[in-house]
């Protein structure tokens, strides 16, 4: 089908637009019963900030940030920019990493200022034989505050923690309330630890959380829900979300996210406003209802008109339908269907 752009809201205080790439998405969306929401960049702004820096003995905040930022300069993860920005705020200019290695969903490693530095989750450091026990209690405290924890190790021993948080979008609570009214089952999907994810979910009133998901596992979650008989929509914004968006019955991308996510999705929220999902759902229901009405009208017109045109009433009443009246009747049929379709402009979105 030809791509079409539907902009919802005009004038002062207008809400974000909705781009629907094909008619099939509009048809299916009314049947969706489960909505999977990626956390970072979808429920949140996607602009995390470092809020906590906890160095162990032998390091201070500045040196810990400088070494971590040196690694993160070569990373494309959303948290990488936050670490680099935090270092620059403290006037710490990080050096370039040598032998940089990235392990998606786990961490990064390389050599900075002549030191072997690793940064990632606790499991990533444990895999490298690094003891994280001295920082466990502090990490749990940061998780409870909804912060994502980055563990830093230098030369084979734990050096400290960085805690980062991503602010929830201002429109997210209202959007989720609207989606619940639509009867959708909401599932939050994130690579964060369960403790961090639960803290965010509690604040947003989301009961179902799937945490600790690696980038290549998001599509598996969508397929598992579909195997349960669910009609699943997926909302996300990142490169890692693209496979899951393509697998979902309806993929929904944030217009503020990655291009590949928008290419993989059937619906794009131009400004990343989640309220657009509920509006697209109402539009889908109204459109499909309108189509059914038009099919009914067309069926009734043909059911009555064709027998009359064929002379079915002539033996009883002597009535025949002249070609001129038949043409007028067919025109009226088309006009009535178009007029009914135009009522969609008044749909409350």
XYZ file of N, CA and C in Angstrom, residues 16-224:
627
model
N 1.541 15.285 18.647
C 2.437 14.761 17.623
C 1.691 14.045 16.525
N 2.321 13.984 15.326
C 1.729 13.315 14.190
C 2.005 11.830 14.193
N 1.257 11.129 13.344
C 1.388 9.683 13.210
C 1.603 9.369 11.740
N 2.653 8.645 11.430
C 2.906 8.199 10.068
C 2.573 6.725 9.976
N 1.596 6.379 9.132
C 1.192 4.986 8.947
C 1.677 4.556 7.572
N 2.545 3.556 7.545
C 3.212 3.184 6.305
C 2.337 2.349 5.374
N 1.386 1.598 5.916
C 0.537 0.782 5.051
C -0.822 0.550 5.688
N -1.795 0.243 4.832
C -3.165 0.058 5.300
C -3.309 -1.176 6.178
N -2.459 -2.176 5.982
C -2.541 -3.403 6.773
C -2.344 -3.122 8.259
N -1.424 -2.202 8.573
C -1.177 -1.868 9.980
C -2.418 -1.279 10.620
N -3.119 -0.431 9.876
C -4.336 0.189 10.398
C -5.414 -0.871 10.611
N -5.441 -1.875 9.741
C -6.429 -2.947 9.852
C -6.152 -3.838 11.057
N -4.875 -4.166 11.269
C -4.510 -5.106 12.334
C -4.553 -4.468 13.717
N -4.249 -3.169 13.790
C -4.014 -2.538 15.090
C -5.223 -2.629 16.013
N -6.432 -2.624 15.461
C -7.613 -2.719 16.332
C -7.697 -4.067 17.034
N -7.001 -5.092 16.488
C -7.052 -6.434 17.057
C -5.918 -6.693 18.047
N -4.979 -5.776 18.171
C -3.841 -5.944 19.078
C -4.327 -5.971 20.528
N -3.810 -6.918 21.317
C -4.199 -6.982 22.731
C -3.012 -6.816 23.686
N -1.777 -6.845 23.152
C -0.586 -6.724 23.991
C 0.373 -5.717 23.367
N 0.839 -4.790 24.178
C 1.788 -3.779 23.710
C 3.083 -3.910 24.501
N 4.174 -4.230 23.808
C 5.500 -4.326 24.417
C 6.195 -2.979 24.240
N 6.665 -2.409 25.345
C 7.276 -1.079 25.329
C 8.731 -1.165 25.758
N 9.639 -0.815 24.857
C 11.041 -0.706 25.240
C 11.174 0.483 26.197
N 12.027 0.359 27.189
C 12.127 1.434 28.194
C 12.887 2.652 27.682
N 14.158 2.461 27.351
C 15.020 3.603 27.026
C 14.663 4.204 25.676
N 14.335 5.488 25.680
C 14.014 6.197 24.459
C 12.571 6.083 24.037
N 11.823 5.195 24.695
C 10.406 5.037 24.380
C 9.567 5.539 25.550
N 9.736 4.893 26.710
C 9.090 5.409 27.922
C 9.872 6.586 28.491
N 11.175 6.577 28.271
C 12.039 7.639 28.804
C 12.556 8.532 27.684
N 13.249 9.589 28.054
C 13.734 10.563 27.081
C 14.843 10.004 26.194
N 15.526 8.968 26.670
C 16.649 8.445 25.903
C 17.888 9.309 26.028
N 17.908 10.141 27.073
C 19.058 11.026 27.326
C 19.509 10.850 28.779
N 20.121 9.719 29.094
C 20.503 9.451 30.483
C 21.593 10.397 30.973
N 21.638 10.594 32.284
C 22.655 11.415 32.918
C 23.283 10.626 34.059
N 24.571 10.807 34.255
C 25.261 10.166 35.375
C 24.916 10.930 36.645
N 24.314 10.233 37.609
C 23.903 10.861 38.864
C 24.800 10.477 40.029
N 25.437 9.307 39.927
C 26.248 8.820 41.046
C 27.603 8.334 40.550
N 28.650 8.712 41.277
C 30.004 8.229 41.003
C 30.568 7.726 42.324
N 30.828 6.431 42.412
C 31.290 5.826 43.670
C 32.625 5.129 43.421
N 33.746 5.798 43.748
C 35.057 5.161 43.543
C 35.466 4.331 44.758
N 36.250 3.302 44.506
C 36.860 2.540 45.592
C 38.230 3.147 45.907
N 38.865 2.625 46.963
C 40.163 3.139 47.404
C 41.181 3.071 46.254
N 41.922 4.160 46.102
C 42.911 4.234 45.035
C 42.433 5.026 43.842
N 41.151 5.402 43.866
C 40.574 6.191 42.773
C 39.752 7.331 43.373
N 39.547 8.358 42.586
C 38.611 9.409 42.973
C 37.588 9.568 41.846
N 36.613 10.442 42.063
C 35.538 10.587 41.079
C 36.088 10.992 39.712
N 37.048 11.928 39.730
C 37.582 12.445 38.468
C 38.318 11.361 37.680
N 39.176 10.620 38.342
C 39.949 9.598 37.631
C 39.051 8.459 37.149
N 38.030 8.094 37.967
C 37.110 7.034 37.580
C 36.321 7.442 36.332
N 35.845 8.681 36.329
C 35.087 9.172 35.179
C 35.975 9.276 33.940
N 37.197 9.736 34.119
C 38.092 9.918 32.975
C 38.390 8.585 32.293
N 38.677 7.562 33.088
C 38.979 6.253 32.523
C 37.733 5.641 31.853
N 36.590 5.772 32.524
C 35.349 5.229 31.952
C 34.986 5.947 30.657
N 35.135 7.271 30.649
C 34.797 8.048 29.456
C 35.737 7.728 28.301
N 36.993 7.408 28.614
C 37.926 7.035 27.561
C 37.438 5.822 26.781
N 36.866 4.859 27.503
C 36.295 3.691 26.837
C 35.017 4.051 26.084
N 34.139 4.777 26.772
C 32.813 5.039 26.218
C 32.837 5.945 24.989
N 33.934 6.656 24.752
C 34.025 7.481 23.548
C 33.874 6.649 22.284
N 34.239 5.388 22.364
C 34.179 4.517 21.187
C 32.897 3.688 21.138
N 32.009 3.876 22.114
C 30.779 3.095 22.183
C 29.602 3.897 21.645
N 28.600 3.178 21.119
C 27.400 3.823 20.591
C 26.205 3.655 21.534
N 26.425 3.069 22.693
C 25.333 2.865 23.650
C 24.862 4.210 24.192
N 23.527 4.366 24.460
C 23.024 5.643 24.999
C 23.733 6.098 26.272
N 24.159 5.141 27.115
C 24.828 5.513 28.353
C 26.235 6.052 28.108
N 26.817 5.707 26.954
C 28.184 6.144 26.668
C 28.273 7.665 26.630
N 27.336 8.291 25.956
C 27.339 9.745 25.885
C 27.191 10.395 27.245
N 26.391 9.755 28.127
C 26.201 10.296 29.471
C 27.500 10.265 30.259
N 28.279 9.189 30.122
C 29.551 9.066 30.847
C 30.556 10.090 30.332
N 30.637 10.248 29.026
C 31.560 11.229 28.446
C 31.177 12.642 28.879
N 29.880 12.945 28.855
C 29.418 14.277 29.264
C 29.740 14.543 30.728
N 29.569 13.524 31.582
C 29.865 13.688 33.008
C 31.344 13.968 33.233
N 32.201 13.315 32.473
C 33.645 13.552 32.609
C 34.001 14.975 32.184
N 33.420 15.421 31.095
C 33.717 16.771 30.602
C 33.211 17.834 31.580
N 32.079 17.550 32.243
C 31.558 18.496 33.241
C 32.546 18.715 34.380
N 33.336 17.678 34.658
C 34.342 17.783 35.714
C 35.719 18.113 35.156
N 35.710 18.635 33.926
C 36.958 19.076 33.270
C 37.962 17.941 33.107
N 37.440 16.728 32.910
C 38.299 15.573 32.688
C 38.252 15.205 31.211
N 39.346 15.432 30.504
C 39.377 15.132 29.075
C 39.904 13.714 28.886
N 39.016 12.798 28.469
C 39.436 11.393 28.361
C 40.338 11.144 27.151
N 41.242 10.195 27.325
C 42.091 9.786 26.215
C 41.417 8.703 25.394
N 42.004 8.401 24.251
C 41.449 7.376 23.377
C 41.834 5.976 23.839
N 40.895 5.052 23.678
C 41.150 3.675 24.092
C 41.923 2.917 23.012
N 42.821 2.088 23.446
C 43.528 1.191 22.534
C 42.923 -0.204 22.675
N 42.786 -0.902 21.565
C 42.240 -2.259 21.609
C 40.817 -2.309 22.112
N 40.020 -1.326 21.728
C 38.636 -1.270 22.214
C 37.838 -2.490 21.750
N 37.080 -3.065 22.692
C 36.203 -4.188 22.391
C 34.829 -3.934 22.987
N 33.802 -4.252 22.196
C 32.419 -4.082 22.665
C 31.737 -5.437 22.732
N 31.025 -5.667 23.848
C 30.293 -6.911 24.060
C 28.830 -6.529 24.280
N 28.006 -6.495 23.207
C 26.631 -5.986 23.294
C 25.832 -6.591 24.440
N 25.200 -5.695 25.202
C 24.381 -6.121 26.324
C 25.152 -6.458 27.573
N 26.493 -6.367 27.508
C 27.304 -6.754 28.668
C 28.294 -5.662 29.070
N 29.098 -5.155 28.129
C 30.059 -4.127 28.501
C 31.077 -3.848 27.410
N 32.111 -3.068 27.782
C 33.193 -2.704 26.864
C 34.516 -2.838 27.609
N 35.581 -2.977 26.833
C 36.910 -3.107 27.440
C 37.953 -2.515 26.506
N 39.073 -2.094 27.090
C 40.162 -1.534 26.295
C 41.288 -1.062 27.210
N 42.249 -0.407 26.621
C 43.403 0.067 27.395
C 43.426 1.598 27.355
N 43.424 2.216 28.548
C 43.402 3.673 28.683
C 44.546 4.104 29.594
N 45.323 5.067 29.163
C 46.418 5.612 29.970
C 47.329 4.490 30.504
N 47.516 3.476 29.676
C 48.375 2.369 30.063
C 47.733 1.383 31.017
N 46.420 1.504 31.257
C 45.707 0.619 32.186
C 44.656 -0.181 31.420
N 44.468 -1.423 31.834
C 43.395 -2.252 31.273
C 42.100 -1.899 31.991
N 41.129 -1.383 31.244
C 39.876 -0.911 31.837
C 38.706 -1.706 31.242
N 37.802 -2.119 32.113
C 36.579 -2.805 31.690
C 35.384 -2.104 32.346
N 34.318 -1.978 31.584
C 33.136 -1.289 32.101
C 31.895 -2.028 31.595
N 30.967 -2.316 32.495
C 29.744 -3.012 32.086
C 28.928 -3.437 33.283
N 28.192 -4.531 33.145
C 27.404 -5.013 34.281
C 28.254 -5.941 35.154
N 27.690 -6.338 36.284
C 28.456 -7.153 37.230
C 28.863 -8.489 36.622
N 27.957 -9.082 35.836
C 28.268 -10.373 35.222
C 29.455 -10.254 34.269
N 29.545 -9.118 33.581
C 30.652 -8.907 32.640
C 31.993 -8.890 33.379
N 32.028 -8.208 34.525
C 33.271 -8.182 35.311
C 33.573 -9.543 35.906
N 32.533 -10.245 36.368
C 32.749 -11.576 36.946
C 33.306 -12.549 35.913
N 32.850 -12.406 34.680
C 33.365 -13.257 33.608
C 34.867 -13.071 33.415
N 35.332 -11.876 33.752
C 36.749 -11.559 33.588
C 37.535 -11.834 34.870
N 36.914 -12.536 35.804
C 37.586 -12.915 37.041
C 37.754 -11.787 38.030
N 36.912 -10.763 37.964
C 37.025 -9.598 38.845
C 36.003 -9.711 39.966
N 36.438 -9.558 41.185
C 35.566 -9.651 42.364
C 34.796 -8.347 42.524
N 33.456 -8.426 42.531
C 32.613 -7.229 42.658
C 31.935 -7.137 44.022
N 32.291 -8.041 44.931
C 31.601 -8.114 46.215
C 31.629 -6.830 47.021
N 32.720 -6.071 46.936
C 32.843 -4.859 47.746
C 31.852 -3.774 47.338
N 31.284 -3.901 46.152
C 30.386 -2.860 45.647
C 28.928 -3.313 45.564
N 28.655 -4.564 45.923
C 27.323 -5.116 45.729
C 26.245 -4.336 46.473
N 26.486 -4.031 47.738
C 25.477 -3.330 48.540
C 25.179 -1.945 47.968
N 26.235 -1.234 47.570
C 26.020 0.098 46.990
C 25.275 0.009 45.661
N 25.587 -1.002 44.874
C 24.903 -1.178 43.592
C 23.414 -1.437 43.802
N 23.085 -2.247 44.794
C 21.677 -2.537 45.083
C 20.927 -1.267 45.482
N 21.614 -0.400 46.225
C 20.994 0.862 46.609
C 20.679 1.734 45.399
N 21.604 1.768 44.439
C 21.376 2.560 43.223
C 20.263 1.948 42.383
N 20.220 0.620 42.311
C 19.145 -0.050 41.574
C 17.787 0.327 42.162
N 17.715 0.352 43.496
C 16.459 0.687 44.151
C 15.990 2.098 43.864
N 16.912 2.976 43.481
C 16.559 4.351 43.119
C 16.246 4.491 41.631
N 16.251 3.359 40.919
C 15.945 3.391 39.498
C 17.123 3.760 38.615
N 18.342 3.688 39.172
C 19.518 4.014 38.387
C 20.105 2.759 37.734
N 20.606 2.952 36.533
C 21.338 1.886 35.854
C 22.780 1.945 36.320
N 23.321 0.810 36.744
C 24.655 0.783 37.346
C 25.683 0.270 36.338
N 26.780 1.024 36.195
C 27.921 0.610 35.392
C 29.073 0.289 36.331
N 29.579 -0.917 36.240
C 30.690 -1.352 37.069
C 31.991 -1.085 36.320
N 32.970 -0.527 37.014
C 34.249 -0.193 36.387
C 35.364 -0.986 37.062
N 36.210 -1.593 36.243
C 37.372 -2.327 36.759
C 38.629 -1.806 36.069
N 39.712 -1.705 36.822
C 40.988 -1.233 36.288
C 42.078 -2.229 36.677
N 42.809 -2.699 35.689
C 43.912 -3.647 35.899
C 43.482 -4.861 36.732
N 42.305 -5.379 36.397
C 41.864 -6.626 37.001
C 41.216 -6.533 38.356
N 40.945 -5.325 38.853
C 40.234 -5.218 40.133
C 39.158 -4.142 40.037
N 38.104 -4.310 40.858
C 36.997 -3.363 40.842
C 37.482 -1.980 41.249
N 37.064 -0.961 40.500
C 37.492 0.415 40.769
C 36.355 1.306 41.243
N 35.111 0.952 40.916
C 34.003 1.789 41.362
C 32.751 1.576 40.534
N 31.762 2.415 40.833
C 30.464 2.340 40.172
C 30.078 3.688 39.591
N 29.336 3.642 38.494
C 28.683 4.832 37.955
C 27.190 4.538 37.902
N 26.383 5.450 38.426
C 24.932 5.284 38.392
C 24.315 6.309 37.470
N 23.528 5.863 36.498
C 22.911 6.775 35.539
C 21.404 6.560 35.514
N 20.679 7.605 35.229
C 19.223 7.517 35.152
C 18.733 8.312 33.954
N 17.625 7.853 33.406
C 17.019 8.476 32.228
C 15.633 8.962 32.622
N 15.382 10.238 32.491
C 14.106 10.808 32.917
C 12.952 10.264 32.066
N 11.842 9.973 32.734
C 10.636 9.524 32.039
C 10.063 10.704 31.251
N 9.598 10.440 30.037
C 8.992 11.498 29.229
C 7.797 12.098 29.958
N 7.635 13.380 29.832
C 6.549 14.079 30.509
C 5.182 13.524 30.107
N 5.064 13.067 28.871
C 3.772 12.587 28.368
C 3.518 11.111 28.649
N 4.515 10.387 29.157
C 4.373 8.939 29.320
C 3.243 8.525 30.267
N 3.109 9.109 31.478
C 2.017 8.675 32.367
C 0.641 8.809 31.734
N 0.381 9.941 31.068
C -0.924 10.133 30.415
C -1.106 9.137 29.286
N -0.022 8.863 28.553
C -0.100 7.907 27.446
C -0.447 6.517 27.948
N 0.201 6.078 29.029
C -0.062 4.748 29.573
C -1.492 4.638 30.108
N -1.983 5.711 30.700
C -3.371 5.699 31.181
C -4.335 5.508 30.010
N -4.064 6.186 28.893
C -4.907 6.041 27.708
C -4.843 4.638 27.122
N -3.662 4.037 27.149
C -3.504 2.688 26.615
C -4.223 1.655 27.481
N -4.220 1.881 28.786
C -4.960 0.969 29.672
C -6.457 1.066 29.388
N -6.942 2.274 29.145
C -8.364 2.443 28.817
C -8.714 1.713 27.519
N -7.733 1.572 26.654
C -7.948 0.840 25.407
C -7.951 -0.672 25.620
N -7.685 -1.109 26.848
C -7.722 -2.531 27.168
C -6.476 -3.290 26.774
N -5.371 -2.596 26.598
C -4.132 -3.246 26.183
C -3.357 -3.783 27.388
N -2.763 -4.937 27.214
C -1.843 -5.489 28.202
C -0.479 -4.839 27.946
N 0.082 -4.170 28.953
C 1.332 -3.437 28.798
C 2.496 -4.234 29.374
N 3.550 -4.371 28.584
C 4.748 -5.111 29.005
C 5.960 -4.223 28.767
N 6.732 -3.956 29.822
C 7.948 -3.157 29.671
C 9.138 -4.074 29.438
N 9.932 -3.747 28.437
C 11.079 -4.560 28.044
C 12.344 -3.730 28.206
N 13.370 -4.291 28.875
C 14.588 -3.520 29.109
C 15.784 -4.437 29.346
N 16.938 -3.920 29.058
C 18.174 -4.635 29.347
C 18.678 -4.364 30.750
N 18.023 -3.451 31.474
C 18.421 -3.136 32.847
C 18.184 -4.328 33.775
N 18.770 -4.262 34.957
C 18.514 -5.289 35.961
C 17.062 -5.209 36.410
N 16.575 -6.305 36.984
C 15.179 -6.330 37.420
C 14.905 -5.266 38.478
N 15.860 -5.020 39.394
C 15.646 -4.028 40.447
C 15.446 -2.631 39.861
N 16.300 -2.243 38.907
C 16.169 -0.933 38.267
C 14.871 -0.853 37.478
N 14.576 -1.918 36.727
C 13.370 -1.933 35.905
C 12.110 -1.837 36.773
N 12.090 -2.556 37.891
C 10.923 -2.540 38.765
C 10.706 -1.162 39.370
N 11.796 -0.460 39.680
C 11.659 0.887 40.241
C 10.975 1.815 39.245
N 11.366 1.727 37.971
C 10.746 2.552 36.926
C 9.307 2.118 36.693
N 9.082 0.794 36.661
C 7.739 0.266 36.416
C 6.766 0.667 37.514
N 7.226 0.640 38.769
C 6.352 1.053 39.871
C 5.929 2.505 39.715
N 6.875 3.349 39.315
C 6.555 4.767 39.145
C 5.533 4.993 38.036
N 5.527 4.096 37.043
C 4.626 4.251 35.901
C 3.375 3.375 36.006
N 3.309 2.544 37.043
C 2.146 1.682 37.211
C 2.099 0.526 36.233
N 3.256 0.075 35.756
C 3.318 -1.076 34.853
C 3.570 -2.334 35.680
N 2.704 -3.319 35.531
C 2.787 -4.523 36.357
C 3.701 -5.589 35.773
N 3.815 -5.627 34.471
C 4.563 -6.707 33.821
C 5.877 -6.169 33.266
N 6.987 -6.729 33.741
C 8.319 -6.265 33.345
C 9.174 -7.457 32.922
N 9.839 -7.316 31.793
C 10.813 -8.316 31.353
C 12.160 -7.609 31.312
N 13.030 -7.935 32.271
C 14.297 -7.223 32.445
C 15.478 -8.116 32.070
N 16.652 -7.474 31.966
C 17.869 -8.211 31.663
C 17.892 -8.805 30.269
N 17.172 -8.173 29.336
C 17.061 -8.704 27.975
C 18.226 -8.198 27.124
N 18.959 -9.110 26.525
C 20.041 -8.727 25.626
C 19.455 -8.210 24.313
N 20.200 -7.381 23.579
C 19.671 -6.806 22.334
C 19.114 -7.831 21.357
N 19.786 -8.981 21.241
C 19.333 -9.980 20.271
C 18.196 -10.853 20.791
N 17.704 -10.567 22.004
C 16.634 -11.375 22.588
C 15.269 -10.689 22.519
N 15.238 -9.447 22.078
C 13.964 -8.715 22.057
C 12.969 -9.352 21.094
N 13.457 -9.788 19.952
C 12.578 -10.471 19.008
C 12.038 -11.770 19.583
N 12.854 -12.467 20.382
C 12.411 -13.719 21.012
C 11.238 -13.467 21.959
N 11.279 -12.333 22.664
C 10.186 -11.999 23.589
C 8.891 -11.801 22.810
N 8.970 -11.082 21.701
C 7.782 -10.846 20.871
C 7.228 -12.172 20.354
N 8.103 -13.045 19.879
C 7.656 -14.329 19.353
C 7.054 -15.211 20.437
N 7.603 -15.135 21.646
C 7.058 -15.932 22.745
C 5.632 -15.496 23.088
